[in-house]
Short mmCIF file of C-alpha atoms and ligand atoms in Angstrom, two decimals:
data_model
loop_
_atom_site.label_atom_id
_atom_site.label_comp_id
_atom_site.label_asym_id
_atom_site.label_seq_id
_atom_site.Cartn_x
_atom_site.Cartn_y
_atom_site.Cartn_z
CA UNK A 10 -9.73 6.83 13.79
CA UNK A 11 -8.36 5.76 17.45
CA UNK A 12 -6.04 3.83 16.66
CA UNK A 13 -4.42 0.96 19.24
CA UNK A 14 -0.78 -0.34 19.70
CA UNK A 15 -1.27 -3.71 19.87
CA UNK A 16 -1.60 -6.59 17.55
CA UNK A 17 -4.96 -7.72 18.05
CA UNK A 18 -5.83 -4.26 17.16
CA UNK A 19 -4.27 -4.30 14.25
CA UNK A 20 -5.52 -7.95 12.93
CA UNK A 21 -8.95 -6.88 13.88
CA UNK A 22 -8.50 -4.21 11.46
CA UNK A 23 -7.61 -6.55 8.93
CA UNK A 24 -10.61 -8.88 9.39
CA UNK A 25 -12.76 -5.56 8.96
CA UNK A 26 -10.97 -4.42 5.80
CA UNK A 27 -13.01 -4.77 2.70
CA UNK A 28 -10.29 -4.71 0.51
CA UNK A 29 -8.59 -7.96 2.18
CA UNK A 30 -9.33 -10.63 -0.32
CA UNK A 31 -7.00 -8.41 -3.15
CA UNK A 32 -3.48 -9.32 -0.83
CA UNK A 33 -4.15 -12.99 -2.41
CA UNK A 34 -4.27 -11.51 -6.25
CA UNK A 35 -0.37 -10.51 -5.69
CA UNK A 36 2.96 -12.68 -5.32
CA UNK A 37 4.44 -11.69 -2.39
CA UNK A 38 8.67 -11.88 -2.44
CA UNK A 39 10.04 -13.63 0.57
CA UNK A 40 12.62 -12.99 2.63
CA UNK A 41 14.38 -16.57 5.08
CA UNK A 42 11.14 -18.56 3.64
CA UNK A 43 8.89 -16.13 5.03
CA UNK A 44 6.73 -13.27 2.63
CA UNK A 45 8.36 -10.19 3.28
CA UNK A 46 7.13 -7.42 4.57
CA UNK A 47 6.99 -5.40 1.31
CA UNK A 48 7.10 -1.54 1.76
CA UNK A 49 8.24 -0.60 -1.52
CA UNK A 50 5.42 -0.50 -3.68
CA UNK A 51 6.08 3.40 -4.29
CA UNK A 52 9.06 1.67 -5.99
CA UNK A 53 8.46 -1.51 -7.41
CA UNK A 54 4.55 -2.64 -7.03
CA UNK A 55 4.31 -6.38 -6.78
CA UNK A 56 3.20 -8.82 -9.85
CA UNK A 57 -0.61 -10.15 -9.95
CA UNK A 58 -1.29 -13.23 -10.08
CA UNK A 59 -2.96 -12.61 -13.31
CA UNK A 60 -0.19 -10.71 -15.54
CA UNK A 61 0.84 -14.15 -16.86
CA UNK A 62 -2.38 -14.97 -18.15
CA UNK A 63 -2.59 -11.69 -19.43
CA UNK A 64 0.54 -12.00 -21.32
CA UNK A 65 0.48 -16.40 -22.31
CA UNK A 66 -2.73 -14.47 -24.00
CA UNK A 67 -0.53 -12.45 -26.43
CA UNK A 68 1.97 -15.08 -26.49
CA UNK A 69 -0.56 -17.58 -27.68
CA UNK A 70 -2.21 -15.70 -30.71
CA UNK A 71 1.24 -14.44 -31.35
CA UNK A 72 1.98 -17.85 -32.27
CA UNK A 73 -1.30 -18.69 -34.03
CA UNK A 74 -2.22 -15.84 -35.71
CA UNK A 75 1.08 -13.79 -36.41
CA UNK A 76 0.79 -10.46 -38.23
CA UNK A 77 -2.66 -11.21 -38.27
CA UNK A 78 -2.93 -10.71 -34.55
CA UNK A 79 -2.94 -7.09 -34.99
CA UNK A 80 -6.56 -7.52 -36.32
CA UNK A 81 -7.47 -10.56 -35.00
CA UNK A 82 -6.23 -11.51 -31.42
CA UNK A 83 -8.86 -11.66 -28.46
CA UNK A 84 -7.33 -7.66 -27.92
CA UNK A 85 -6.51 -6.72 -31.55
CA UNK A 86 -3.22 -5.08 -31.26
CA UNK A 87 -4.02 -2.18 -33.59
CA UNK A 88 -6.27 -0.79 -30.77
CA UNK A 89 -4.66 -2.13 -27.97
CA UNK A 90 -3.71 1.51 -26.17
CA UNK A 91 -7.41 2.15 -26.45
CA UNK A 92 -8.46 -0.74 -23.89
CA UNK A 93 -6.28 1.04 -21.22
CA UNK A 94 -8.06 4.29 -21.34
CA UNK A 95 -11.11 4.20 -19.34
CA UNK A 96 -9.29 2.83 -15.97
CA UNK A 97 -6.23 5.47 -16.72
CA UNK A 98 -9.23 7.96 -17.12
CA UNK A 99 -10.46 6.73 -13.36
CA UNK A 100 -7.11 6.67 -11.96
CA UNK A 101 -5.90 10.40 -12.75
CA UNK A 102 -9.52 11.94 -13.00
CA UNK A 103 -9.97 12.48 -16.74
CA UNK A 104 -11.60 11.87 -19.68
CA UNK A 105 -10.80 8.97 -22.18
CA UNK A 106 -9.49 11.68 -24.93
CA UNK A 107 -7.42 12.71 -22.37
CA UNK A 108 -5.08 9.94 -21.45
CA UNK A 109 -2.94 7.13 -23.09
CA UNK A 110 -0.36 4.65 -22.23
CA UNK A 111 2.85 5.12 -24.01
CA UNK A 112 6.49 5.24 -23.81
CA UNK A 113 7.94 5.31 -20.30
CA UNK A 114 8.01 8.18 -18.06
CA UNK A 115 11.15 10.47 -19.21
CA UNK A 116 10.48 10.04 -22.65
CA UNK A 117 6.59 11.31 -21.70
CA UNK A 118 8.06 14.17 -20.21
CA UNK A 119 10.32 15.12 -23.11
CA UNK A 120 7.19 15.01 -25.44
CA UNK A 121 4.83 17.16 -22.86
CA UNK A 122 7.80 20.06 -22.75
CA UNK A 123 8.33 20.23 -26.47
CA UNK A 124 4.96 21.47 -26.58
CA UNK A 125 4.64 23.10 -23.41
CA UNK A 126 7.84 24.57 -23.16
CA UNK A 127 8.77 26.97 -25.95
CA UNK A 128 10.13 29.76 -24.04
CA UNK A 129 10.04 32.96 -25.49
CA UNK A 130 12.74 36.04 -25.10
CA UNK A 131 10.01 37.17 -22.58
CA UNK A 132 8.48 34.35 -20.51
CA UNK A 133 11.44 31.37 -20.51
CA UNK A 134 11.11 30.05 -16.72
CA UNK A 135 10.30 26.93 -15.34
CA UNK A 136 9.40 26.76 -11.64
CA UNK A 137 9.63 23.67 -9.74
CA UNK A 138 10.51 21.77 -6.73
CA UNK A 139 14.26 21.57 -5.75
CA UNK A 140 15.23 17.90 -5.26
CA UNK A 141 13.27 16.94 -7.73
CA UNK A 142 13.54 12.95 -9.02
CA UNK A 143 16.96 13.08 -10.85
CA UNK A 144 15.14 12.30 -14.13
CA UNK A 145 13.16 15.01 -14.04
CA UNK A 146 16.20 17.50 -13.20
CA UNK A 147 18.16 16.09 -16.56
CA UNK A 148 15.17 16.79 -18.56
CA UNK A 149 14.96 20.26 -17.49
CA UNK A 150 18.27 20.93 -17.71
CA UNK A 151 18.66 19.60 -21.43
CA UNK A 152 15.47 21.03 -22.60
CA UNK A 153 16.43 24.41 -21.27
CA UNK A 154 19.78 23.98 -22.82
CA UNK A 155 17.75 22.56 -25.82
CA UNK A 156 16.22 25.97 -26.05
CA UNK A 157 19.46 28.12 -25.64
CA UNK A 158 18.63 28.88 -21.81
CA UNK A 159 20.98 29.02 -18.66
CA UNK A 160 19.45 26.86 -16.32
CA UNK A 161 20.77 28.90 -13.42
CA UNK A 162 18.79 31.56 -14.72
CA UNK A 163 15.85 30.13 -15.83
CA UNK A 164 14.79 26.98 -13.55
CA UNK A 165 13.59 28.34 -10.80
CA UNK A 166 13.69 25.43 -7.97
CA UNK A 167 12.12 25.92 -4.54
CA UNK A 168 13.10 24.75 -1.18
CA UNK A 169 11.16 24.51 1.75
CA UNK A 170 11.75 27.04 4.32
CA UNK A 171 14.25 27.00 6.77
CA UNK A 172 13.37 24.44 9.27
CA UNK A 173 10.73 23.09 7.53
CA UNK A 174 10.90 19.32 5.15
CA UNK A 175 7.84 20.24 2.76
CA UNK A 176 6.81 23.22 0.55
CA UNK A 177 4.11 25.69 1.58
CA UNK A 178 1.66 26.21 -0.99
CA UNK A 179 1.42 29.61 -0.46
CA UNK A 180 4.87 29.42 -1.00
CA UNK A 181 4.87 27.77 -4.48
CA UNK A 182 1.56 30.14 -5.65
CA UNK A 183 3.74 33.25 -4.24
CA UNK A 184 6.93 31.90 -5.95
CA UNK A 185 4.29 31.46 -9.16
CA UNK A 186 3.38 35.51 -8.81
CA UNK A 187 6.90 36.88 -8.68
CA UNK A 188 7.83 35.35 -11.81
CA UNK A 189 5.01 35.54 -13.72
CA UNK A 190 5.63 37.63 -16.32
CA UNK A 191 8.89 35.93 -17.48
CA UNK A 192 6.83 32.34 -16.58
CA UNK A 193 6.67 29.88 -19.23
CA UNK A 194 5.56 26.32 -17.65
CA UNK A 195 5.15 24.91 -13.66
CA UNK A 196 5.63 21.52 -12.95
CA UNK A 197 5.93 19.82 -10.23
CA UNK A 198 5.30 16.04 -8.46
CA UNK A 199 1.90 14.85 -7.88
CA UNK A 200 3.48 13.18 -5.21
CA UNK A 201 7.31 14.17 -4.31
CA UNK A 202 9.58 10.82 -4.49
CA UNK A 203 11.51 11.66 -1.56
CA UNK A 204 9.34 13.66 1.42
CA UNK A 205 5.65 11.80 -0.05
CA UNK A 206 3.81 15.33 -0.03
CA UNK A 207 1.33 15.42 -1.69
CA UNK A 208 1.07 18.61 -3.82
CA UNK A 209 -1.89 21.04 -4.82
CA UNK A 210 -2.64 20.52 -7.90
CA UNK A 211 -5.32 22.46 -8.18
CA UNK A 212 -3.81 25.74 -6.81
CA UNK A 213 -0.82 25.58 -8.57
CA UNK A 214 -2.81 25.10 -11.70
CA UNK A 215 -4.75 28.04 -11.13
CA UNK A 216 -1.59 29.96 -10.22
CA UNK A 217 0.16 29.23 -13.21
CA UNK A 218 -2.75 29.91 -15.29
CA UNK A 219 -3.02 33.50 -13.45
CA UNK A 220 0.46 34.01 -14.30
CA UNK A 221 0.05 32.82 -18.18
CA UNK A 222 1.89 29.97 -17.98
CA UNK A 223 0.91 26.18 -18.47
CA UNK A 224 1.18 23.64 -15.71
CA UNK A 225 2.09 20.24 -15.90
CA UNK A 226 2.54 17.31 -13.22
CA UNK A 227 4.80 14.16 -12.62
CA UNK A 228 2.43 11.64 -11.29
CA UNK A 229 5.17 8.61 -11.12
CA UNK A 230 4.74 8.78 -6.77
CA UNK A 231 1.06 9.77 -7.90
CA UNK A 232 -1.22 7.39 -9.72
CA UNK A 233 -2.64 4.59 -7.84
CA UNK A 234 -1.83 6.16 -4.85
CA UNK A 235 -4.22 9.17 -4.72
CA UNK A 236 -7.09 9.91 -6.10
CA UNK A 237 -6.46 12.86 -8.94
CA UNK A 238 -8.38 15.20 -10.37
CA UNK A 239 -6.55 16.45 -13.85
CA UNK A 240 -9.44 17.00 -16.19
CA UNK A 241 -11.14 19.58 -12.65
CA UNK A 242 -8.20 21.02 -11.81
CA UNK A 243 -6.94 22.20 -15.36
CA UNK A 244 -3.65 20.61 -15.26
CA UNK A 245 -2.30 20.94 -18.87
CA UNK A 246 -0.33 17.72 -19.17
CA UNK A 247 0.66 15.21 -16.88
CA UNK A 248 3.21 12.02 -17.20
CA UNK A 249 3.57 8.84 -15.29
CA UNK A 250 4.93 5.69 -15.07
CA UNK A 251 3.64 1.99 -14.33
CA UNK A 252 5.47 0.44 -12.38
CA UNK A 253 5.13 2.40 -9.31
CA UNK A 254 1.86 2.21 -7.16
CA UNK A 255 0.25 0.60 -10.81
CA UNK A 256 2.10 -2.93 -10.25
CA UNK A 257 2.58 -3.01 -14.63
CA UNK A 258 5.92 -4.59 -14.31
CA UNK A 259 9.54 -3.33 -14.29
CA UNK A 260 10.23 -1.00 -17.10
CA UNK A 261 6.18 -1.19 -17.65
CA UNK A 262 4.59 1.03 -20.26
CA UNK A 263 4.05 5.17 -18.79
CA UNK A 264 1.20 7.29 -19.27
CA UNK A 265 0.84 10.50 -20.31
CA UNK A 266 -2.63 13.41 -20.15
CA UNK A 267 -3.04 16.31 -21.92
CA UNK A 268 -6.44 18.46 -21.29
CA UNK A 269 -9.13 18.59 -23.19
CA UNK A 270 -8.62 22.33 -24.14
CA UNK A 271 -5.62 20.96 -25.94
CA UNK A 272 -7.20 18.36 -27.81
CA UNK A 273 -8.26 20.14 -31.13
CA UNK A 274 -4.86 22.23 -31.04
CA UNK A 275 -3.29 20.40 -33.99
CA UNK A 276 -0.95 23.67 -34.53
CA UNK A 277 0.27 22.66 -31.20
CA UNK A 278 4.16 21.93 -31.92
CA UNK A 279 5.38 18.59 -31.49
CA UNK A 280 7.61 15.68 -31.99
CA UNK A 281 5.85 13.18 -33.93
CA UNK A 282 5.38 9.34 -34.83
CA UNK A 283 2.88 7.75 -37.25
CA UNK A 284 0.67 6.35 -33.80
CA UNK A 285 -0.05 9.48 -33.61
CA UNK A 286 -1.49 10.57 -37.09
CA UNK A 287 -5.28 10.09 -37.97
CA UNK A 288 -5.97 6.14 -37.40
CA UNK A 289 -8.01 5.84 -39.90
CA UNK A 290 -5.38 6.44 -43.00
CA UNK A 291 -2.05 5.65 -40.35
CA UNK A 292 -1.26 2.91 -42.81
CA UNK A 293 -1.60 4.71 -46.25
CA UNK A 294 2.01 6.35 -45.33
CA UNK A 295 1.19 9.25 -46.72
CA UNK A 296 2.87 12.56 -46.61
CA UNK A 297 1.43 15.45 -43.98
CA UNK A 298 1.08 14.23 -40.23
CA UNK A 299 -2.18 14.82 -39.17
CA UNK A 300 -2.66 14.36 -35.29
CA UNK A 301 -5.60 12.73 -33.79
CA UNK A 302 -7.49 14.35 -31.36
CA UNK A 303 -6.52 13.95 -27.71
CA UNK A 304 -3.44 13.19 -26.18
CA UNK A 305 -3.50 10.04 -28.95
CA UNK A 306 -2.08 12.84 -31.54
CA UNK A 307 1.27 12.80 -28.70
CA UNK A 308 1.81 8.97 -29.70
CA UNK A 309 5.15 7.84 -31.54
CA UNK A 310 5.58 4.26 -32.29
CA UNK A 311 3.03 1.28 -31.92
CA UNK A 312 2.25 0.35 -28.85
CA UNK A 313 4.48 -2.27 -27.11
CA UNK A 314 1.78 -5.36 -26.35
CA UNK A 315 3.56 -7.25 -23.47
CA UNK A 316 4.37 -4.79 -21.23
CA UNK A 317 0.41 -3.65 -21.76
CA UNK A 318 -0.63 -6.80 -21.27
CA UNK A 319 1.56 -6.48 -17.85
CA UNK A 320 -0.77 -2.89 -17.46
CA UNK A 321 -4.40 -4.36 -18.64
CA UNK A 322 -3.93 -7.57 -15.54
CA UNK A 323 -3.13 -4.50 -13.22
CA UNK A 324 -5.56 -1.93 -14.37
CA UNK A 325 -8.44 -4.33 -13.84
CA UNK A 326 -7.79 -5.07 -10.51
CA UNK A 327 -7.84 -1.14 -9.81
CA UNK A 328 -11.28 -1.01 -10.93
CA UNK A 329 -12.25 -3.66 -9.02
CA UNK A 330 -11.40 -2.44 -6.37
CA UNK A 331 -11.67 1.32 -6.73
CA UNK A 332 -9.39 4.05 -6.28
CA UNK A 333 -11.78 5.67 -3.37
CA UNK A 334 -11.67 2.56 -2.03
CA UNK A 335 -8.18 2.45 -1.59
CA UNK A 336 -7.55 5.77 -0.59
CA UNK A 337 -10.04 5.31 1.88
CA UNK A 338 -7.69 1.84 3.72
CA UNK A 339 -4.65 4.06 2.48
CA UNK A 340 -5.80 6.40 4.93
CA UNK A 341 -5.95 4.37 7.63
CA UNK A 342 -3.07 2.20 7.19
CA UNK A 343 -0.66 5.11 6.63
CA UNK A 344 -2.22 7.01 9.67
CA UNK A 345 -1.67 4.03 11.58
CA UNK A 346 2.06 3.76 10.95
CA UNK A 347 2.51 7.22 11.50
CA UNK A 348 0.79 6.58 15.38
CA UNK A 349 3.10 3.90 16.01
CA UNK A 350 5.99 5.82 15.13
CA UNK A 351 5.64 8.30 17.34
CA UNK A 352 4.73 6.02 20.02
CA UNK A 353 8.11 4.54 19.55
CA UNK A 354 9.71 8.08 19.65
CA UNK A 355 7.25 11.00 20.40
CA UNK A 356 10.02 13.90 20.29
CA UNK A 357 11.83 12.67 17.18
CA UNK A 358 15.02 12.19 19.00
CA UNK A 359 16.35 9.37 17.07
CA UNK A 360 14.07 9.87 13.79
CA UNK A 361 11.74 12.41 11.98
CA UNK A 362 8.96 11.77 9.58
CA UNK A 363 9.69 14.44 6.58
CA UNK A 364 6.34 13.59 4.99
CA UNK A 365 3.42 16.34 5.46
CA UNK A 366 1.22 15.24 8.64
CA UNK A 367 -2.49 16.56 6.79
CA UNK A 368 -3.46 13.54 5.19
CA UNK A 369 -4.47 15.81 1.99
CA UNK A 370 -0.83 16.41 1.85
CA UNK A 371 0.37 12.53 1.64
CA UNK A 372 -0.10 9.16 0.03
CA UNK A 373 1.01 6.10 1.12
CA UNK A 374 4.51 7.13 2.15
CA UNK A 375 6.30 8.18 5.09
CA UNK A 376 9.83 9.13 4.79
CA UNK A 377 11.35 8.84 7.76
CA UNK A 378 14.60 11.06 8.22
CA UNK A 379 17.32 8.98 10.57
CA UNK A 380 18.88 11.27 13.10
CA UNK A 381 21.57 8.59 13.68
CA UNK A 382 22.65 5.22 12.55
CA UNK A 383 20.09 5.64 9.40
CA UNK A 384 22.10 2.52 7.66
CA UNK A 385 22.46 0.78 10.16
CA UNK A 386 18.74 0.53 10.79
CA UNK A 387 18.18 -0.16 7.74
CA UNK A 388 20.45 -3.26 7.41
CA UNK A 389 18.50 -4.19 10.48
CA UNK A 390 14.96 -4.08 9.15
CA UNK A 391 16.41 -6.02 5.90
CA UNK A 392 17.76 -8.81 7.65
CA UNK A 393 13.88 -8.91 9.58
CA UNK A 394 12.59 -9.49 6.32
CA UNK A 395 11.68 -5.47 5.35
CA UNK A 396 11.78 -4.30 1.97
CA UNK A 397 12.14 -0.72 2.53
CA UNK A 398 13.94 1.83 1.04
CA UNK A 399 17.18 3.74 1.56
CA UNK A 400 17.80 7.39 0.38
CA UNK A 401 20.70 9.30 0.70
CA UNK A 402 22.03 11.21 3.18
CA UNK A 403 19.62 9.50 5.61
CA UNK A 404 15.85 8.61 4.93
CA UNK A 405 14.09 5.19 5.05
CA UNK A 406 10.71 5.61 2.94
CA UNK A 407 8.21 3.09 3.96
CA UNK A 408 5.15 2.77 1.58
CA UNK A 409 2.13 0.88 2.95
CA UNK A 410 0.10 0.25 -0.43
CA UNK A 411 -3.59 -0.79 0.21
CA UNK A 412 -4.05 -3.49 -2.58
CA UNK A 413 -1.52 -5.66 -0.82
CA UNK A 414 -0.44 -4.57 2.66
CA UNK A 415 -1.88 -5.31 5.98
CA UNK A 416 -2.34 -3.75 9.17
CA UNK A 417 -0.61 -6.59 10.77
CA UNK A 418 2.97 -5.77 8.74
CA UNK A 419 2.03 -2.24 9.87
CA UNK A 420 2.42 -3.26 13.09
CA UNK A 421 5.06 -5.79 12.64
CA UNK A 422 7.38 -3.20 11.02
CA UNK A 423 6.81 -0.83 13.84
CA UNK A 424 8.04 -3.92 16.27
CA UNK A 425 11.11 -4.28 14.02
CA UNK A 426 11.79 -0.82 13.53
CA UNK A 427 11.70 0.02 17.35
CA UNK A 428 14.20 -2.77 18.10
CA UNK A 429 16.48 -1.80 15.09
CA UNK A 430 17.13 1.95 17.04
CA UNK A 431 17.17 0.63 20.14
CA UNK A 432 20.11 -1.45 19.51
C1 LIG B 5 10.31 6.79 -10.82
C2 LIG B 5 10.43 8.16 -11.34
C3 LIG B 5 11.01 8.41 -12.60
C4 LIG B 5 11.59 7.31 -13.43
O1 LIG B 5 11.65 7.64 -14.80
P1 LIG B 5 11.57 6.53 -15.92
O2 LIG B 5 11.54 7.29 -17.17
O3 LIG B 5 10.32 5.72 -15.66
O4 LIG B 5 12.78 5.65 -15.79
C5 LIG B 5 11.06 9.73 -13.04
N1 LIG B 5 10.54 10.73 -12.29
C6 LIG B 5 9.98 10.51 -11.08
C7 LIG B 5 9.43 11.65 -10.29
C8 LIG B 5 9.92 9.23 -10.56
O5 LIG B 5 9.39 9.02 -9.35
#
């Protein structure tokens, strides 16, 4: 697309946007009286308008039908993780059998890498990204030391080369090769919190696979941000959580895949909970867990019915409106960012965007690396009414998110953001 530095330009692209009427579905915070300009759904997605009906719903048969509500409510409670499925299915490219809501996202990852990482005297290494989300670090750490590894020796964590913000994927498949025979599991973002690339899932899949190891994905920066493929591209397991890009509320209920060729593998070891075992004699507490099929078998404890509430309102307005759909303005309204950034400053002397330029290799995000006065810049576009957000040493990420955002506050930040260095 040509795109056009002006604002006409950019409201014209808003009266053209076929996605426009969903902005009025969310709350928007405000900042001096005035809705912000809110870039931060890649950290906190805004409320719909809807989640309170969805969740007076529960409160109401709650209240009329107690205990019974677990059989009789509008969404019986007994089944409620089921009504999720088919839009998780949509969002991450899977089948039903191959995705449920549960627990939140650490927890999720805990449960993939007991039964996808049980390193053996030969093949005990994990690779992954360096700087990954500090979550995701601690888990590796403690599962390796779980396991009796040295995580100096066997996490294998790679940086970008020397001058460069993003990995290579002939990097990370090269990086897969020269461990491979002492490879246990890869995993990696979807969608790396702090630079927003975008990795290949596919090829690191297949890499891993070569190599005889499994893969597995975070998706947190991920879901409801790109389209995904899991099921097509082989990924063996794959976590998430809600309240990201999937607006489901703070603390909202995670997700979790595991493939299809993993579905029948009751031998498979893992930690278990009776929400897991067979449905159909879960409540004859008898001895002998007995998963069901799917990543279902991976559940623990029944299934938390307010904070999915909080994901049902929010899941339903992603299939209205389609995740193609949304990649599709995505696109366009990250691309145009990205032109008037450089506009402002087309040889990076006071900034740098970090995150990859090929849109295959992005989402929504731009990270934008502050050569100078990063903080103070910031402070700036906060007291303008920007809700961005501040990384250490020096990065402002800015997420345009398609449900909600306009072309307009596109523009609007860039006018903000230009004074803020300037001064
Ligand atoms: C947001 C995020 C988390 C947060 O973990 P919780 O268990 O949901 O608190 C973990 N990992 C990544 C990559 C994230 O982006």
């Amino acid at each position: 697309m040509n795109f056009i530095n002006s604002l006409s330009f950019a409201r014209q692209l808003d009266r053209t946007d076929p996605l426009k009427k969903f902005r009025n579905e969310f709350l928007l915070p405000k900042v001096n009286k005035k809705p912000a300009i809110y870039f931060t759904g890649n950290s906190l997605g805004l409320q719909p308008k809807s989640t309170k009906k969805f969740i007076n719903e529960e409160l109401q048969d709650w209240a009329k039908l107690g205990v019974e509500g677990h059989v009789h409510s509008r969404r019986p409670w007994l089944y409620y993780h089921k009504f999720t499925k088919k839009a998780l299915a949509q969002l991450v490219g899977a089948k039903p059998l191959e995705v449920v809501a549960m627990n939140q996202l650490t927890v999720n990852l805990h449960l993939m890498m007991v039964s996808f990482y049980r390193p053996t005297k030969e093949r005990f290494k994990i690779i992954t990204e360096a700087g990954a989300f500090s979550s995701d670090q601690y888990a590796f750490e403690s599962q390796l030391k779980w396991h009796g590894q040295n995580p100096d020796e066997a996490l294998i964590e790679l940086k970008p080369r020397t001058g460069e913000h993003t990995l290579r994927t002939e990097d990370i498949v090269h990086a897969i090769e020269t461990h491979a025979a002492q490879l246990a599991l890869v995993i990696f973002g979807g969608v790396q919190y702090y630079t927003g690339q975008f990795f290949n899932i596919k090829k690191i899949t297949e890499a891993a696979h070569k190599a005889g190891a499994y893969a597995g994905f975070d998706l947190a920066h991920a879901v409801g941000n790109v389209p995904l493929n899991l099921h097509r591209d082989g990924a063996d397991f794959a976590v998430w959580c809600s309240y990201k890009y999937l607006n489901s509320g703070p603390g909202g209920i995670a997700g979790a895949f595991v493939h299809e060729r993993h579905a029948k593998h009751v031998d498979l070891p893992r930690f278990s909970g009776w929400w897991g075992h067979n449905e159909k004699e879960r409540f004859q507490m008898k001895k002998g867990f007995v998963p069901m099929p799917g990543v279902d078998g991976w559940q623990l404890s029944n299934f938390p019915i307010l904070s999915g509430a909080a994901h049902l309102a929010s899941l339903e307005i992603f299939q209205q409106a389609g995740i193609k759909n949304l990649r599709r303005k995505s696109i366009a309204l990250t691309g145009y960012l990205e032109f008037l950034l450089k506009e402002i400053d087309p040889h990076e002397t006071s900034f740098t965007i970090l995150t990859p330029e090929r849109v295959d290799e992005r989402g929504c995000q731009l990270s934008i690396f502050m050569n100078t006065n990063g903080k103070k810049v910031f402070n700036t576009l906060t007291k303008a009414g920007v809700i961005a957000d501040w990384r250490e040493p020096n990065v402002i990420r800015v997420a345009p998110v398609p449900l909600y955002n306009t072309f307009e506050e596109v523009f609007r930040f860039a006018e903000i953001f230009k004074k803020a260095i300037h001064r």
